[in-house]
Coordinates of C-alpha atoms and ligand atoms in Angstrom, one line a residue:
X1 CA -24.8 3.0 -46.4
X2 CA -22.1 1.4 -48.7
X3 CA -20.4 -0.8 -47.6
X4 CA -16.3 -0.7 -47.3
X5 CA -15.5 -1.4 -51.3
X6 CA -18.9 -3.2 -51.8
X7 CA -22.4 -2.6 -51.5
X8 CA -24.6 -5.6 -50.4
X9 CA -22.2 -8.2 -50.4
X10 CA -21.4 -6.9 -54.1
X11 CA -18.4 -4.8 -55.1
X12 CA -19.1 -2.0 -57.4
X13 CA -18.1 -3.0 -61.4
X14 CA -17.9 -6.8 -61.0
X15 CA -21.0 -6.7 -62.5
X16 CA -23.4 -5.1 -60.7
X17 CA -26.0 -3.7 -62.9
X18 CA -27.4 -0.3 -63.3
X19 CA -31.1 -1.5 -62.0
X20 CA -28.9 -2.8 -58.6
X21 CA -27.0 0.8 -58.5
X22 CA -30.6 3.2 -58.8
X23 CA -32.2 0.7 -56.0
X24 CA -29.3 1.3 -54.1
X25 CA -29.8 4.6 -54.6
X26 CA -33.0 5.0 -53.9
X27 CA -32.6 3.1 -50.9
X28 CA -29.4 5.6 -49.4
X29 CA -32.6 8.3 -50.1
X30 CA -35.1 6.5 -48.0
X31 CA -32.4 6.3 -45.1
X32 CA -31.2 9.9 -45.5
X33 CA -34.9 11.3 -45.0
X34 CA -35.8 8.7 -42.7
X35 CA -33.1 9.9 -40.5
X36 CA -34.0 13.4 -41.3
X37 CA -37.1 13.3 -39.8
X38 CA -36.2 11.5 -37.1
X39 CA -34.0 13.8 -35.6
X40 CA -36.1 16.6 -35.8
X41 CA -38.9 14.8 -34.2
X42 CA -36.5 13.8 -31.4
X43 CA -35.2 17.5 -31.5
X44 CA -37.7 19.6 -31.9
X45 CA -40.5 17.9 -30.3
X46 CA -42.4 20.7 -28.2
X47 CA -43.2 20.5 -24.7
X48 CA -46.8 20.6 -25.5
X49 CA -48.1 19.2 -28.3
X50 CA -51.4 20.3 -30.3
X51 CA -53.6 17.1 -30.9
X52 CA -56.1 16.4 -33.1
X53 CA -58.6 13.5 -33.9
X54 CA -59.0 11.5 -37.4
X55 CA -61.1 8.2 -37.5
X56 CA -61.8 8.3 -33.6
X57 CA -60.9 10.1 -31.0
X58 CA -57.7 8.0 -30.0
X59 CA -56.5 8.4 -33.4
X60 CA -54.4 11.2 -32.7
X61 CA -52.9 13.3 -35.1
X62 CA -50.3 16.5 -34.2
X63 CA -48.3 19.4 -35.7
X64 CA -45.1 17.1 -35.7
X65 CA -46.8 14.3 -37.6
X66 CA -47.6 17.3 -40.2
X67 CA -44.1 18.8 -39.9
X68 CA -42.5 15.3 -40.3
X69 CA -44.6 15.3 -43.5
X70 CA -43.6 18.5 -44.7
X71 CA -39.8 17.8 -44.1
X72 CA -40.1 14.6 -46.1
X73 CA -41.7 15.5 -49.0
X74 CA -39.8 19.1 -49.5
X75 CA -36.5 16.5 -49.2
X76 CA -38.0 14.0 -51.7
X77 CA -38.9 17.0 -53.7
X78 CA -34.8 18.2 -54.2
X79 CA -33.8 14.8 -54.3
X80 CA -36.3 12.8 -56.6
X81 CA -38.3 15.4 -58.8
X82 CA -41.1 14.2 -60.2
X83 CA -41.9 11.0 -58.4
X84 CA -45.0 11.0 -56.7
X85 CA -45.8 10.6 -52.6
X86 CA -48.4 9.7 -50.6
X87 CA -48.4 10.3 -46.9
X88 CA -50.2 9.3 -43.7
X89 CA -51.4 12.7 -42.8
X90 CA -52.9 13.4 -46.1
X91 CA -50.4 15.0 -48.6
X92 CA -50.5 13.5 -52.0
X93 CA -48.2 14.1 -55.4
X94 CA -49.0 12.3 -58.9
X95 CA -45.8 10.7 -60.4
X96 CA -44.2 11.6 -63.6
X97 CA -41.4 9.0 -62.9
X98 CA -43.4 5.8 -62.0
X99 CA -42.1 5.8 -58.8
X100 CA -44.0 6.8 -55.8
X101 CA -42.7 7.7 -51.9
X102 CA -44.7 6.7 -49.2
X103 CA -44.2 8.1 -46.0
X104 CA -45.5 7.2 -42.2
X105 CA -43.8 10.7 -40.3
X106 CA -44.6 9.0 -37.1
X107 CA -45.3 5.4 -37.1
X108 CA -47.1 4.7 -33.5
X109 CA -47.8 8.0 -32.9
X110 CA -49.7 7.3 -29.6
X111 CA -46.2 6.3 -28.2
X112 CA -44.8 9.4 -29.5
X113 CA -47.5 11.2 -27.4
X114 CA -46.8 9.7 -24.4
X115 CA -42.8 9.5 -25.1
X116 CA -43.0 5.6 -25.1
X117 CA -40.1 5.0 -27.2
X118 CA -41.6 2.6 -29.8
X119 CA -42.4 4.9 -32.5
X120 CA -40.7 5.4 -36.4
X121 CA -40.2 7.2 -39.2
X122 CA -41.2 5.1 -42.5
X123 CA -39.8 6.3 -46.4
X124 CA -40.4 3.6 -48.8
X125 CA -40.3 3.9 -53.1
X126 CA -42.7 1.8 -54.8
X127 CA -42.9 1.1 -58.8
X128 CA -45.6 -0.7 -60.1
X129 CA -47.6 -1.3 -57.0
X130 CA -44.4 -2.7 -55.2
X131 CA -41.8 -1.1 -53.0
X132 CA -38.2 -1.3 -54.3
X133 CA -36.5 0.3 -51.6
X134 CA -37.7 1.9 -48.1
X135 CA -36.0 2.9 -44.3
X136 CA -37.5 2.3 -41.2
X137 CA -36.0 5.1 -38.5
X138 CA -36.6 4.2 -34.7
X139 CA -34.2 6.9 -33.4
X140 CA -35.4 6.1 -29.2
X141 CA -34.4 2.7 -30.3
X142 CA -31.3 3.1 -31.5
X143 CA -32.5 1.0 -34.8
X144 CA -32.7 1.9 -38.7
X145 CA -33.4 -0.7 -40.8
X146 CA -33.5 -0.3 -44.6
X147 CA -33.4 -3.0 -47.7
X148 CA -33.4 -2.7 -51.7
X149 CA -35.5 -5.9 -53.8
X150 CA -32.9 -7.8 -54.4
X151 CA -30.0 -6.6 -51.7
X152 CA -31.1 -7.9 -48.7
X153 CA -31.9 -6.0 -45.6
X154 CA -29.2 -4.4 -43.0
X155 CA -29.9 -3.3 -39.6
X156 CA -27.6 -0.2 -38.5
X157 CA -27.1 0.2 -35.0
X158 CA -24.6 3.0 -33.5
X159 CA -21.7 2.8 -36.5
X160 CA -22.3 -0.7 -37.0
X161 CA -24.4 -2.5 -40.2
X162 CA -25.5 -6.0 -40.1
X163 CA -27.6 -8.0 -42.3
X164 CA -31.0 -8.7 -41.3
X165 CA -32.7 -12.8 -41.3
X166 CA -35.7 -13.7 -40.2
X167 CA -36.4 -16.5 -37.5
X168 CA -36.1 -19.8 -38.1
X169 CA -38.6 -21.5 -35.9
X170 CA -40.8 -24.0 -37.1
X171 CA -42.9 -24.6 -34.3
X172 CA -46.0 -22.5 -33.8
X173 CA -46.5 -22.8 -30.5
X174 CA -43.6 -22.3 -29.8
X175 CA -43.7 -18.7 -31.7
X176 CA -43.3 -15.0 -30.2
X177 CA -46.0 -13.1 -32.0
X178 CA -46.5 -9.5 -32.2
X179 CA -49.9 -7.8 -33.4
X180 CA -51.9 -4.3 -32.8
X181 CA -55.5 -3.2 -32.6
X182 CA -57.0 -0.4 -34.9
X183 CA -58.6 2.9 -33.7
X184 CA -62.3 2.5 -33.8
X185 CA -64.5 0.6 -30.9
X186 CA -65.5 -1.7 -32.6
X187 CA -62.7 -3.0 -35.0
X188 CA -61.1 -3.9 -31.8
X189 CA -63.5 -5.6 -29.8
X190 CA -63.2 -7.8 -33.0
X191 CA -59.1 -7.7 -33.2
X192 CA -59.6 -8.9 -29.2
X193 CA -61.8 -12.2 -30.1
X194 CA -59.4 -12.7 -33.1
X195 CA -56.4 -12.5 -30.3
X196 CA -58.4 -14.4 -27.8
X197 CA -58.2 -17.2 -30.5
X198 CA -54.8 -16.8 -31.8
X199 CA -53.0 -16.5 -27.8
X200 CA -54.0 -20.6 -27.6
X201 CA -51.9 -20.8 -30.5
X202 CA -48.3 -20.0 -29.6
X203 CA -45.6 -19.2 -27.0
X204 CA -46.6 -15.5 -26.3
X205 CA -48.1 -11.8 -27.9
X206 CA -46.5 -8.8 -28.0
X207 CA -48.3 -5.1 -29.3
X208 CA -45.4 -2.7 -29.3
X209 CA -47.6 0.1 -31.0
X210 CA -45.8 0.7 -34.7
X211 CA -46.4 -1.7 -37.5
X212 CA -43.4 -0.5 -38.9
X213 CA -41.0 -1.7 -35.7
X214 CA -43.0 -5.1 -35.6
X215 CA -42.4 -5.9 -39.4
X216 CA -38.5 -5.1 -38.7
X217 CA -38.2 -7.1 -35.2
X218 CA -39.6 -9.4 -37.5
X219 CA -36.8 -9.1 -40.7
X220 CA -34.6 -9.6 -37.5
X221 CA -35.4 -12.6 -35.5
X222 CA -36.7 -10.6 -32.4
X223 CA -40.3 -12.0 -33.2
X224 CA -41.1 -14.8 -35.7
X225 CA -44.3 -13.4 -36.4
X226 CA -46.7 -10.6 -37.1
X227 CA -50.1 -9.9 -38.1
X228 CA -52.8 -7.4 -38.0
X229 CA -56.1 -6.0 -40.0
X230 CA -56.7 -2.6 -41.3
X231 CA -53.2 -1.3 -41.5
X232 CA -52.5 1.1 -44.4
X233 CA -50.0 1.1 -47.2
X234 CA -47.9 3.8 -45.3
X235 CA -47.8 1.7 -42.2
X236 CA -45.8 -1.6 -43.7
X237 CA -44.7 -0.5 -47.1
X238 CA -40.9 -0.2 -45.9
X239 CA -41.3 -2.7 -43.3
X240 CA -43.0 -5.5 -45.7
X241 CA -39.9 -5.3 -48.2
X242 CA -37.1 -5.2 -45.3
X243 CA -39.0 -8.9 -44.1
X244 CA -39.0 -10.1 -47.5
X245 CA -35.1 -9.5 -47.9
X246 CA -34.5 -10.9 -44.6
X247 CA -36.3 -14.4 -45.9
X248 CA -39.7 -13.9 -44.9
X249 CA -42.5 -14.2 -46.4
X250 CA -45.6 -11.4 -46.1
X251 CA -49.2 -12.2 -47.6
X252 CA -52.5 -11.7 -46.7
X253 CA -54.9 -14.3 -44.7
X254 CA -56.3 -15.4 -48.1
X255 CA -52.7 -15.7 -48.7
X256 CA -52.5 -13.0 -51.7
X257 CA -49.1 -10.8 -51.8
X258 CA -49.0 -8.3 -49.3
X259 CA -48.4 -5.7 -52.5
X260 CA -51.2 -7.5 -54.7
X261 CA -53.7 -6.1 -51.8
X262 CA -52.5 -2.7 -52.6
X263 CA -51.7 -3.3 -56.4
X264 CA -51.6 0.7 -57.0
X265 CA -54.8 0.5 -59.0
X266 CA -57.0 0.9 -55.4
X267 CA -57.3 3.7 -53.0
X268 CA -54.1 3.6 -51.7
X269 CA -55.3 4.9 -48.6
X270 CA -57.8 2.3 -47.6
X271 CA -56.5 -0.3 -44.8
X272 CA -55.8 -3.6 -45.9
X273 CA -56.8 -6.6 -44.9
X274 CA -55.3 -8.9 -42.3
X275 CA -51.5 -8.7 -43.1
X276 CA -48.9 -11.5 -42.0
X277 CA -45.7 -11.5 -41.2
X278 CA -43.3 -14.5 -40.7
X279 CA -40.1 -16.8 -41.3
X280 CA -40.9 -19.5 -43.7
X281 CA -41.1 -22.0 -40.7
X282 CA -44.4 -21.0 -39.6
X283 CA -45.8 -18.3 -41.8
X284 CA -48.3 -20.9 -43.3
X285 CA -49.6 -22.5 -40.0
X286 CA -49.9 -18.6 -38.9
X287 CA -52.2 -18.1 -41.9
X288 CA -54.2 -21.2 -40.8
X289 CA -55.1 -20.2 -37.6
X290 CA -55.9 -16.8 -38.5
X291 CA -58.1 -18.3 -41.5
X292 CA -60.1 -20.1 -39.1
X293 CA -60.2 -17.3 -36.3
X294 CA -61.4 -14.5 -38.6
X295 CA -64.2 -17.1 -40.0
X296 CA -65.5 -17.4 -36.9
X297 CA -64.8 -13.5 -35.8
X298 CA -67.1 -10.8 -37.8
X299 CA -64.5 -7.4 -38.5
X300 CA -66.1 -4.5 -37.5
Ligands
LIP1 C1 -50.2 2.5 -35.8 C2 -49.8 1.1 -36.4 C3 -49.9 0.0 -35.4 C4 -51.4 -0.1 -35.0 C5 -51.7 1.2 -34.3 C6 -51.6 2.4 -35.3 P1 -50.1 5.0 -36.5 O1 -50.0 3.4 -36.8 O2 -48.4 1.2 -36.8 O3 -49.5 -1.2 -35.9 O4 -51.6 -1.2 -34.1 O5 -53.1 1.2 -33.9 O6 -52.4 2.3 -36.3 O7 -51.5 5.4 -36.5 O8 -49.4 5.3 -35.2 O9 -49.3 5.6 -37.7

């Protein structure tokens, strides 16, 4: 991922600074296993795959989400020992490091199951409750995204790298706006009156299916907005930093930091509250008219 003679806009030794150099690091980690597991998702996907059922029974879960965990964490492993993980489908390492991988194997897996192309591979690092580094892999898409805090965030397409920036539209109604909708009946009969409130609001909705792909069409311009309730940490925790280094901003509706809601105190592993997404042109009217939604709309 470095750059010809520079890495971020920064050429090694004019003064870039150890705590730059492990980010970047880390970062070049997150892509290499992101990319990893990608392929063999892509490659080795069987022509039948074995399903089974978590929180409901269309949240699907099957033996290449598990293998896409495996791989990831046996690569972490020789790569990073000692740091802890945490991963969708339920493997769990402390940290002896202070720093912490967590890893979506399949972001949208309901699009993997029925070989809609919207679906990614998520590796983020997080110290002290934050990520510092993190990949998002959509290999049908042609797309990996990654970023390190403080060195922006770089969309690689084909051989090509560019740096990623958010939209800059100031206009809400004038604002593409992606969201999704959780597993469980009634968590999305309430998601639908909260949409049914939000679609008066601006130019048009989009629900690709991965959290992960919104949060980086969003670092990119493609939407200028995102939001959506009871997502967990492994579902934005690479995408969230890659918006923020594209110049967006990611909260909460309270308006809390996105990484405050999941300080690493908590249960890591319980979904979060509405999360938003968004340049800084409209990210506060966004929060506004979700305030008001959601106080009128009871979550199941
Ligand atoms: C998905 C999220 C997406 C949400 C889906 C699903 P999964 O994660 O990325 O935003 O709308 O319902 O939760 O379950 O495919 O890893």
């Amino acid at each position: 991922m470095r750059m010809e003679g520079s890495v971020d806009g920064v050429t090694p030794g004019d003064g870039v600074t150890p705590e730059v150099d492990f980010r970047v690091e880390l970062a070049e980690v997150s892509v290499a296993v992101a990319q990893a597991v990608a392929a063999h998702l892509v490659d080795e996907r069987p022509l039948r795959l074995d399903q089974s059922t978590k929180s409901s029974a269309t949240d699907v879960v099957t033996q290449m989400d598990s293998a896409g965990e495996e791989m990831a964490k046996r690569m972490l492993a020789q790569r990073r020992p000692g740091d802890g993980f945490l991963g969708e489908e339920g493997t769990a390492e402390s940290s002896s490091t202070g720093l912490v991988w967590v890893v979506d194997p399949i972001d949208g897996t309901t699009n993997y199951l029925y070989r809609h192309p919207a679906w990614a591979v998520s590796v983020a690092v997080m110290e002290e409750g934050r990520t510092i580094a993190g990949c998002v892999c959509a290999p049908l898409l042609g797309m990996t995204a990654h970023a390190h805090r403080g060195g922006g965030a770089w969309f690689r397409q084909g051989g090509s790298e560019r740096r990623l920036s958010v939209s800059s539209e100031s206009v809400l109604s004038r604002s593409l706006i992606a969201t999704g909708f959780g597993y469980t009946q009634q968590r999305r009969v309430s998601q639908g009156r909260l949409l049914a409130r939000v679609i008066a609001h601006v130019r048009d909705i989009r629900r690709c299916g991965a959290a992960s792909i919104d949060l980086c069409w969003v670092a990119s311009g493609q939407l200028d907005g995102y939001y959506e309730s009871g997502l967990h940490l492994w579902d934005f925790a690479a995408g969230a930093l890659i918006v923020e280094e594209a110049g967006g901003i990611v909260t909460t509706v309270p308006g809390e930091s996105v990484w405050s809601a999941h300080d690493g105190t908590g249960d890591r592993s319980a979904p979060t509250a509405t999360i938003v997404a968004a340049g800084r042109g409209i990210h506060s009217d966004l929060v506004g008219v979700l305030r008001q939604a959601e106080d009128e709309v009871v979550f199941g």
